[in-house]
Coordinates of C-alpha atoms in Angstrom, one line a residue:
M1 CA 12.8 -29.0 271.2
S2 CA 9.2 -28.3 269.8
K3 CA 9.1 -30.0 266.0
Q4 CA 8.6 -27.2 263.5
Q5 CA 5.4 -26.6 262.3
S6 CA 4.2 -27.1 258.3
K7 CA 1.8 -24.8 256.5
W8 CA -0.1 -28.1 256.8
V9 CA -0.3 -28.3 260.4
E10 CA -0.3 -24.0 260.6
M11 CA -4.0 -24.0 258.6
L12 CA -5.6 -26.8 259.9
K13 CA -4.2 -25.3 263.8
A14 CA -5.6 -22.5 262.6
A15 CA -9.4 -24.4 261.1
R16 CA -12.7 -23.3 262.6
K17 CA -13.0 -27.3 264.3
T18 CA -15.8 -29.3 266.0
A19 CA -15.1 -33.0 267.1
L20 CA -17.6 -35.5 268.1
V21 CA -16.5 -39.1 269.1
Q22 CA -19.0 -41.8 267.9
D23 CA -18.6 -45.7 267.4
G24 CA -15.1 -45.7 268.6
K25 CA -13.9 -43.2 266.3
R26 CA -13.0 -39.2 267.1
K27 CA -14.9 -36.9 264.7
I28 CA -13.9 -33.3 263.4
H29 CA -14.8 -30.8 261.5
F30 CA -12.5 -28.4 259.8
T31 CA -14.2 -25.1 258.3
L32 CA -10.6 -23.2 256.5
A33 CA -10.2 -19.8 255.9
D34 CA -11.4 -19.9 252.3
G35 CA -15.0 -21.8 253.5
T36 CA -13.2 -24.7 252.0
E37 CA -14.5 -28.2 254.4
L38 CA -12.5 -30.5 255.4
C39 CA -14.0 -33.7 257.5
E40 CA -11.1 -36.5 259.4
E41 CA -12.1 -39.7 261.0
Y42 CA -9.3 -41.0 263.8
D43 CA -9.5 -44.7 265.3
V44 CA -9.9 -44.2 268.7
K45 CA -7.9 -47.0 269.9
T46 CA -5.1 -46.9 267.3
N47 CA -4.7 -42.8 266.4
D48 CA -5.0 -44.1 263.3
L49 CA -6.6 -41.9 259.8
L50 CA -9.6 -43.8 258.2
V51 CA -11.5 -40.9 256.7
R52 CA -9.9 -37.7 255.5
K53 CA -12.5 -35.8 252.4
W54 CA -13.0 -32.6 251.5
R55 CA -16.2 -30.1 249.8
R56 CA -14.8 -27.1 248.5
K57 CA -16.9 -24.3 247.5
S58 CA -17.7 -23.2 243.3
T59 CA -16.7 -19.9 242.1
L60 CA -20.3 -18.8 242.6
G61 CA -20.1 -20.2 246.1
A62 CA -22.0 -23.0 246.4
S63 CA -20.9 -26.3 248.0
K64 CA -19.1 -28.7 245.8
P65 CA -20.2 -32.9 247.0
W66 CA -17.8 -34.6 249.2
E67 CA -14.1 -35.4 247.7
V68 CA -13.0 -39.0 249.3
E69 CA -9.3 -38.4 250.1
I70 CA -8.9 -41.6 252.4
G71 CA -11.0 -44.2 253.0
E72 CA -13.7 -46.2 251.5
P73 CA -16.1 -43.9 248.9
D74 CA -19.2 -42.7 250.6
V75 CA -21.8 -44.3 250.8
T76 CA -24.6 -41.8 249.1
A77 CA -22.3 -41.9 246.0
H78 CA -23.0 -45.1 245.2
M79 CA -27.1 -45.1 245.9
A80 CA -27.4 -42.2 244.0
A81 CA -25.1 -43.8 240.8
L82 CA -26.5 -47.4 240.6
T83 CA -29.5 -45.2 240.4
L84 CA -28.2 -45.0 236.9
G85 CA -29.8 -49.1 236.4
S86 CA -28.7 -52.7 236.9
Q87 CA -26.7 -52.8 234.5
H88 CA -24.4 -50.3 235.8
L89 CA -24.9 -52.1 238.9
M90 CA -23.2 -54.8 237.4
E91 CA -20.1 -52.8 236.3
S92 CA -19.7 -51.5 239.4
N93 CA -19.3 -54.8 240.9
T94 CA -16.8 -56.0 238.4
N95 CA -15.0 -53.1 237.4
P96 CA -11.1 -52.4 239.5
I97 CA -11.9 -49.8 242.5
C98 CA -9.1 -47.9 243.6
V99 CA -9.1 -46.6 247.4
R100 CA -7.0 -45.3 249.7
L101 CA -6.3 -47.0 252.7
D102 CA -3.9 -45.9 255.0
T103 CA -1.6 -47.5 257.7
R104 CA 0.2 -45.0 260.4
R105 CA 3.6 -45.5 258.6
A106 CA 2.1 -46.0 254.9
F107 CA 0.1 -44.7 252.1
Q108 CA -1.9 -47.3 251.0
W109 CA -3.9 -48.4 247.6
R110 CA -5.9 -51.4 247.6
I111 CA -7.3 -51.1 243.5
R112 CA -9.9 -54.5 244.2
N113 CA -11.0 -56.9 241.8
L114 CA -7.7 -57.0 239.9
P115 CA -7.4 -60.4 239.5
Y116 CA -3.9 -60.8 237.6
P117 CA -1.0 -62.6 239.4
L118 CA 1.4 -60.3 240.4
K119 CA 4.3 -60.5 237.7
T120 CA 1.0 -58.7 235.4
Y121 CA 1.8 -55.4 237.4
E122 CA 4.2 -52.9 236.5
I123 CA 4.1 -49.8 239.0
T124 CA 6.6 -46.9 238.1
V125 CA 6.9 -43.5 239.8
D126 CA 7.0 -40.5 237.7
S127 CA 9.2 -37.7 239.2
D128 CA 7.8 -35.5 236.9
E129 CA 3.9 -35.7 237.4
K130 CA 4.8 -36.4 241.0
N131 CA 2.8 -39.9 240.7
I132 CA 2.6 -43.2 240.9
V133 CA 1.6 -45.2 237.3
V134 CA -0.2 -48.7 237.4
R135 CA -0.4 -50.4 234.4
T136 CA -1.1 -54.3 233.4
T137 CA 1.8 -56.2 231.0
N138 CA -1.9 -57.2 229.2
K139 CA -2.4 -53.4 229.1
K140 CA -6.2 -54.4 231.0
Y141 CA -5.9 -51.6 233.6
F142 CA -3.5 -48.4 234.3
K143 CA -3.8 -45.5 236.4
K144 CA -2.1 -43.0 237.8
I145 CA -2.3 -42.1 241.8
N146 CA -1.4 -39.1 243.5
I147 CA 0.1 -38.1 246.7
P148 CA -2.3 -34.9 248.3
D149 CA -0.1 -35.6 251.2
M150 CA 3.6 -35.3 249.5
E151 CA 2.0 -32.3 247.0
R152 CA 1.5 -30.5 249.7
R153 CA 5.0 -31.2 251.7
E154 CA 6.4 -30.6 247.7
L155 CA 7.8 -34.0 248.4
K156 CA 9.1 -35.9 245.5
L157 CA 8.0 -39.2 245.4
D158 CA 11.4 -42.2 245.4
S159 CA 10.3 -45.5 244.4
E160 CA 12.6 -47.4 246.6
D161 CA 10.3 -46.2 249.7
M162 CA 6.8 -48.4 248.0
N163 CA 6.4 -51.9 248.3
I164 CA 3.4 -54.1 246.4
A165 CA 1.5 -57.5 246.7
H166 CA -1.5 -59.3 245.7
A167 CA -4.1 -61.2 247.5
N168 CA -8.5 -61.7 247.0
N169 CA -8.1 -60.2 243.9
T170 CA -6.9 -57.0 245.1
L171 CA -3.7 -55.2 244.0
I172 CA -2.3 -53.7 247.0
I173 CA 0.3 -50.6 247.2
Q174 CA 1.9 -49.7 250.0
Y175 CA 4.4 -46.0 249.8
Q176 CA 6.4 -45.5 253.0
K177 CA 5.6 -42.1 254.2
P178 CA 9.0 -39.4 255.1
K179 CA 9.4 -38.6 259.1
C180 CA 8.1 -35.0 258.7
I181 CA 4.8 -36.9 257.3
L182 CA 4.5 -38.9 260.2
D183 CA 6.2 -35.9 263.1
D184 CA 2.7 -33.9 261.2
Q185 CA 0.9 -36.5 262.4
V186 CA 1.8 -36.1 265.6
L187 CA 1.5 -32.3 266.1
L188 CA -2.4 -32.6 264.6
L189 CA -3.0 -35.8 266.8
A190 CA -1.4 -34.1 270.7
E191 CA -3.7 -30.6 268.9
F192 CA -7.2 -32.5 268.5
K193 CA -6.9 -34.4 271.1
K194 CA -7.7 -31.4 273.7
L195 CA -10.8 -30.6 271.2
K196 CA -13.4 -30.5 272.9
T197 CA -16.4 -33.1 271.8
G198 CA -19.8 -32.1 270.9
K199 CA -23.0 -34.5 270.9
D200 CA -24.0 -36.8 267.9
G201 CA -25.5 -33.7 265.4
D202 CA -23.5 -31.3 266.2
M203 CA -21.1 -32.6 263.2
E204 CA -21.5 -31.5 259.6
C205 CA -20.4 -33.9 257.9
N206 CA -23.2 -35.0 256.2
Q207 CA -22.3 -36.5 252.7
S208 CA -24.5 -34.7 250.1

């Protein structure tokens, strides 16, 4: 019996796609019906999703900068920011940085440059706003984290599915993926493996 397809799966299957295998990664560029671009990168061996980023159109039809949903921030964005001067460079090395790095079965965020012990953090689920709220008892840090995957599926968050840890000045937050999200991953991976892979240079996921 085949699994029921979600709107997310249907949208990606209907998109125009190009694929490339390079440096141990399967890179896929999607162009959606409204002109929005999506790029994803998967580890060829583990099939883990390493990168997901979007480039949307402005009201005038121009392409906006890439927005990273999963993975490390774009190097080009960092380089552009560093042109602001050495002061910004110093701040960027010490300020907390939140990066989403998922595992196959969990959404995961790593917030670096947070030296406080684990007991300092108060992490809750805001059911109304559908996000995870991170705050410290010493009032040194506050952040709201949304999960676009859950929003696309219109799923509610449950604090029972969340785990936290702290090591090497990094706060690690994990939220277990619901079964329907895992099912989507299986369906999409099977679809992507059918794609004909192109040569280096065929992809349109250049950072700009």
